[in-house]
Amino acid sequence: MNFSDMDMLQDYEKDTRMAVLAYSLMETEIMDSTLRKLIHQAAESAAKSQEKAAHLIMARGDRP
Amino acid sequence: MLLNLFKAINNMQPKVRELDPTTTQRIKEGAYLTKIISETEVAARKCEFYAGNCSDQQIAQFFQDEADMLYKAKHTLQKYYESMTEE
């Protein structure tokens, strides 16, 4: 199966978007402060990745 | 009298330690962590696969950077999981 670059970008953008939601929800259910911090960082970096992917998509004339 | 006998028999049985709320919470957090670790590894592999399949150099570089970052994150989480389970 062949994916175009845009398919892959759109798919990854969607994945990171879901990851931000999941990590943020998980963070609220965790009591261990170190783990909470780690999950918070994960949510932040997922949001950054989503932003980068969205910019790449828009730079190629599509919409995320 | 019969009740006392049953009580005595029950007292002789080995007692199962009840899980207190803190332990339950700890187990739940461990389960979340293992789930996150495996999901991160899957995402990293996916990014590597995508990086190899891209025709655009910029997008390939983006996916490769993401894969490296995800492997690093997985390593950090795994180390924390090991420190959690070792006590």
CSV table of N, CA and C in Angstrom, one decimal, chain B residues 19-84:
chain,number,residue,atom,x,y,z
B,19,LEU,N,-6.2,-4.8,49.7
B,19,LEU,CA,-5.5,-3.7,49.0
B,19,LEU,C,-6.1,-2.4,49.5
B,20,ASP,N,-5.2,-1.6,50.1
B,20,ASP,CA,-5.6,-0.3,50.6
B,20,ASP,C,-5.7,0.7,49.4
B,21,PRO,N,-6.4,1.8,49.5
B,21,PRO,CA,-6.6,2.7,48.4
B,21,PRO,C,-5.3,3.2,47.8
B,22,THR,N,-4.2,3.3,48.6
B,22,THR,CA,-3.0,3.8,48.0
B,22,THR,C,-2.4,2.8,47.1
B,23,THR,N,-2.4,1.5,47.5
B,23,THR,CA,-1.9,0.4,46.7
B,23,THR,C,-2.7,0.3,45.4
B,24,THR,N,-4.0,0.4,45.5
B,24,THR,CA,-4.9,0.4,44.3
B,24,THR,C,-4.5,1.5,43.3
B,25,GLN,N,-4.3,2.7,43.9
B,25,GLN,CA,-4.0,3.8,43.1
B,25,GLN,C,-2.7,3.6,42.4
B,26,ARG,N,-1.7,3.0,43.1
B,26,ARG,CA,-0.4,2.8,42.6
B,26,ARG,C,-0.4,1.7,41.4
B,27,ILE,N,-1.3,0.7,41.6
B,27,ILE,CA,-1.4,-0.3,40.6
B,27,ILE,C,-2.0,0.4,39.3
B,28,LYS,N,-3.0,1.2,39.5
B,28,LYS,CA,-3.7,1.9,38.4
B,28,LYS,C,-2.7,2.8,37.6
B,29,GLU,N,-1.8,3.5,38.4
B,29,GLU,CA,-0.8,4.3,37.8
B,29,GLU,C,0.2,3.5,37.0
B,30,GLY,N,0.6,2.4,37.5
B,30,GLY,CA,1.5,1.5,36.8
B,30,GLY,C,0.9,1.0,35.5
B,31,ALA,N,-0.4,0.7,35.6
B,31,ALA,CA,-1.1,0.2,34.4
B,31,ALA,C,-1.2,1.3,33.3
B,32,TYR,N,-1.4,2.5,33.7
B,32,TYR,CA,-1.4,3.6,32.8
B,32,TYR,C,-0.1,3.8,32.1
B,33,LEU,N,1.0,3.6,33.0
B,33,LEU,CA,2.3,3.8,32.5
B,33,LEU,C,2.7,2.8,31.5
B,34,THR,N,2.4,1.5,31.8
B,34,THR,CA,2.7,0.5,30.8
B,34,THR,C,2.0,0.7,29.4
B,35,LYS,N,0.8,1.2,29.6
B,35,LYS,CA,0.0,1.5,28.3
B,35,LYS,C,0.7,2.6,27.6
B,36,ILE,N,1.1,3.6,28.3
B,36,ILE,CA,1.7,4.8,27.6
B,36,ILE,C,3.0,4.4,26.9
B,37,ILE,N,3.8,3.5,27.7
B,37,ILE,CA,5.1,3.1,27.1
B,37,ILE,C,4.8,2.3,25.8
B,38,SER,N,3.9,1.4,25.8
B,38,SER,CA,3.7,0.6,24.6
B,38,SER,C,3.2,1.5,23.4
B,39,GLU,N,2.3,2.4,23.8
B,39,GLU,CA,1.7,3.3,22.7
B,39,GLU,C,2.8,4.2,22.1
B,40,THR,N,3.7,4.6,23.0
B,40,THR,CA,4.8,5.5,22.5
B,40,THR,C,5.7,4.7,21.6
B,41,GLU,N,6.0,3.5,21.9
B,41,GLU,CA,6.8,2.7,21.0
B,41,GLU,C,6.2,2.5,19.7
B,42,VAL,N,4.9,2.2,19.7
B,42,VAL,CA,4.1,2.0,18.4
B,42,VAL,C,4.2,3.3,17.6
B,43,ALA,N,4.0,4.4,18.3
B,43,ALA,CA,4.1,5.7,17.5
B,43,ALA,C,5.4,5.9,16.9
B,44,ALA,N,6.5,5.6,17.7
B,44,ALA,CA,7.9,5.8,17.2
B,44,ALA,C,8.1,4.9,16.0
B,45,ARG,N,7.7,3.7,16.0
B,45,ARG,CA,7.9,2.8,14.9
B,45,ARG,C,7.1,3.3,13.7
B,46,LYS,N,5.9,3.8,13.9
B,46,LYS,CA,5.1,4.3,12.8
B,46,LYS,C,5.8,5.5,12.2
B,47,CYS,N,6.4,6.4,13.0
B,47,CYS,CA,7.1,7.6,12.5
B,47,CYS,C,8.3,7.2,11.7
B,48,GLU,N,9.0,6.1,12.1
B,48,GLU,CA,10.2,5.6,11.4
B,48,GLU,C,9.7,5.1,10.0
B,49,PHE,N,8.6,4.3,10.0
B,49,PHE,CA,8.1,3.8,8.8
B,49,PHE,C,7.7,4.9,7.8
B,50,TYR,N,7.0,5.9,8.4
B,50,TYR,CA,6.6,7.1,7.6
B,50,TYR,C,7.8,7.8,7.0
B,51,ALA,N,8.9,8.0,7.9
B,51,ALA,CA,10.1,8.7,7.4
B,51,ALA,C,10.7,8.0,6.2
B,52,GLY,N,10.7,6.7,6.3
B,52,GLY,CA,11.3,5.9,5.1
B,52,GLY,C,10.4,6.0,3.9
B,53,ASN,N,9.2,6.3,4.0
B,53,ASN,CA,8.2,6.3,2.9
B,53,ASN,C,8.0,7.6,2.2
B,54,CYS,N,8.5,8.7,2.9
B,54,CYS,CA,8.2,10.1,2.4
B,54,CYS,C,9.0,10.4,1.1
B,55,SER,N,8.4,11.1,0.2
B,55,SER,CA,9.2,11.6,-0.9
B,55,SER,C,9.7,13.0,-0.7
B,56,ASP,N,9.0,13.8,0.1
B,56,ASP,CA,9.4,15.1,0.5
B,56,ASP,C,10.5,15.1,1.6
B,57,GLN,N,11.6,15.7,1.4
B,57,GLN,CA,12.7,15.6,2.4
B,57,GLN,C,12.3,16.3,3.7
B,58,GLN,N,11.6,17.4,3.6
B,58,GLN,CA,11.3,18.1,4.8
B,58,GLN,C,10.3,17.3,5.7
B,59,ILE,N,9.4,16.6,5.1
B,59,ILE,CA,8.4,15.8,5.8
B,59,ILE,C,9.1,14.6,6.4
B,60,ALA,N,10.0,14.0,5.6
B,60,ALA,CA,10.8,12.8,6.1
B,60,ALA,C,11.6,13.2,7.3
B,61,GLN,N,12.2,14.4,7.3
B,61,GLN,CA,13.0,14.8,8.4
B,61,GLN,C,12.1,15.0,9.7
B,62,PHE,N,10.9,15.6,9.4
B,62,PHE,CA,10.0,15.8,10.5
B,62,PHE,C,9.7,14.5,11.2
B,63,PHE,N,9.4,13.5,10.4
B,63,PHE,CA,9.0,12.2,10.9
B,63,PHE,C,10.2,11.5,11.7
B,64,GLN,N,11.4,11.7,11.1
B,64,GLN,CA,12.5,11.1,11.8
B,64,GLN,C,12.8,11.8,13.1
B,65,ASP,N,12.6,13.1,13.2
B,65,ASP,CA,12.8,13.8,14.4
B,65,ASP,C,11.8,13.3,15.5
B,66,GLU,N,10.5,13.2,15.0
B,66,GLU,CA,9.5,12.7,15.9
B,66,GLU,C,9.8,11.3,16.4
B,67,ALA,N,10.3,10.4,15.5
B,67,ALA,CA,10.6,9.1,16.0
B,67,ALA,C,11.7,9.1,17.0
B,68,ASP,N,12.7,9.9,16.8
B,68,ASP,CA,13.8,10.0,17.8
B,68,ASP,C,13.3,10.5,19.2
B,69,MET,N,12.4,11.5,19.1
B,69,MET,CA,11.9,12.1,20.3
B,69,MET,C,11.0,11.1,21.0
B,70,LEU,N,10.2,10.3,20.3
B,70,LEU,CA,9.4,9.3,20.9
B,70,LEU,C,10.2,8.2,21.6
B,71,TYR,N,11.3,7.8,20.9
B,71,TYR,CA,12.1,6.7,21.5
B,71,TYR,C,12.7,7.2,22.8
B,72,LYS,N,13.1,8.5,22.8
B,72,LYS,CA,13.7,9.1,24.0
B,72,LYS,C,12.7,9.1,25.1
B,73,ALA,N,11.4,9.5,24.8
B,73,ALA,CA,10.4,9.6,25.8
B,73,ALA,C,10.1,8.2,26.3
B,74,LYS,N,10.1,7.2,25.4
B,74,LYS,CA,9.8,5.9,25.9
B,74,LYS,C,10.9,5.4,26.9
B,75,HIS,N,12.1,5.8,26.6
B,75,HIS,CA,13.2,5.4,27.5
B,75,HIS,C,13.0,6.0,28.9
B,76,THR,N,12.7,7.3,28.9
B,76,THR,CA,12.4,8.0,30.2
B,76,THR,C,11.3,7.4,31.0
B,77,LEU,N,10.2,7.1,30.3
B,77,LEU,CA,9.0,6.5,30.9
B,77,LEU,C,9.4,5.1,31.5
B,78,GLN,N,10.1,4.4,30.7
B,78,GLN,CA,10.5,3.0,31.1
B,78,GLN,C,11.4,3.0,32.3
B,79,LYS,N,12.3,4.0,32.4
B,79,LYS,CA,13.2,4.2,33.5
B,79,LYS,C,12.3,4.5,34.8
B,80,TYR,N,11.3,5.3,34.6
B,80,TYR,CA,10.5,5.7,35.7
B,80,TYR,C,9.7,4.5,36.2
B,81,TYR,N,9.2,3.7,35.3
B,81,TYR,CA,8.4,2.5,35.6
B,81,TYR,C,9.3,1.5,36.4
B,82,GLU,N,10.6,1.4,36.0
B,82,GLU,CA,11.5,0.5,36.7
B,82,GLU,C,11.7,1.0,38.1
B,83,SER,N,11.9,2.3,38.3
B,83,SER,CA,12.1,2.8,39.6
B,83,SER,C,10.9,2.7,40.5
B,84,MET,N,9.7,2.7,39.8
B,84,MET,CA,8.4,2.5,40.6
B,84,MET,C,8.3,1.1,41.1
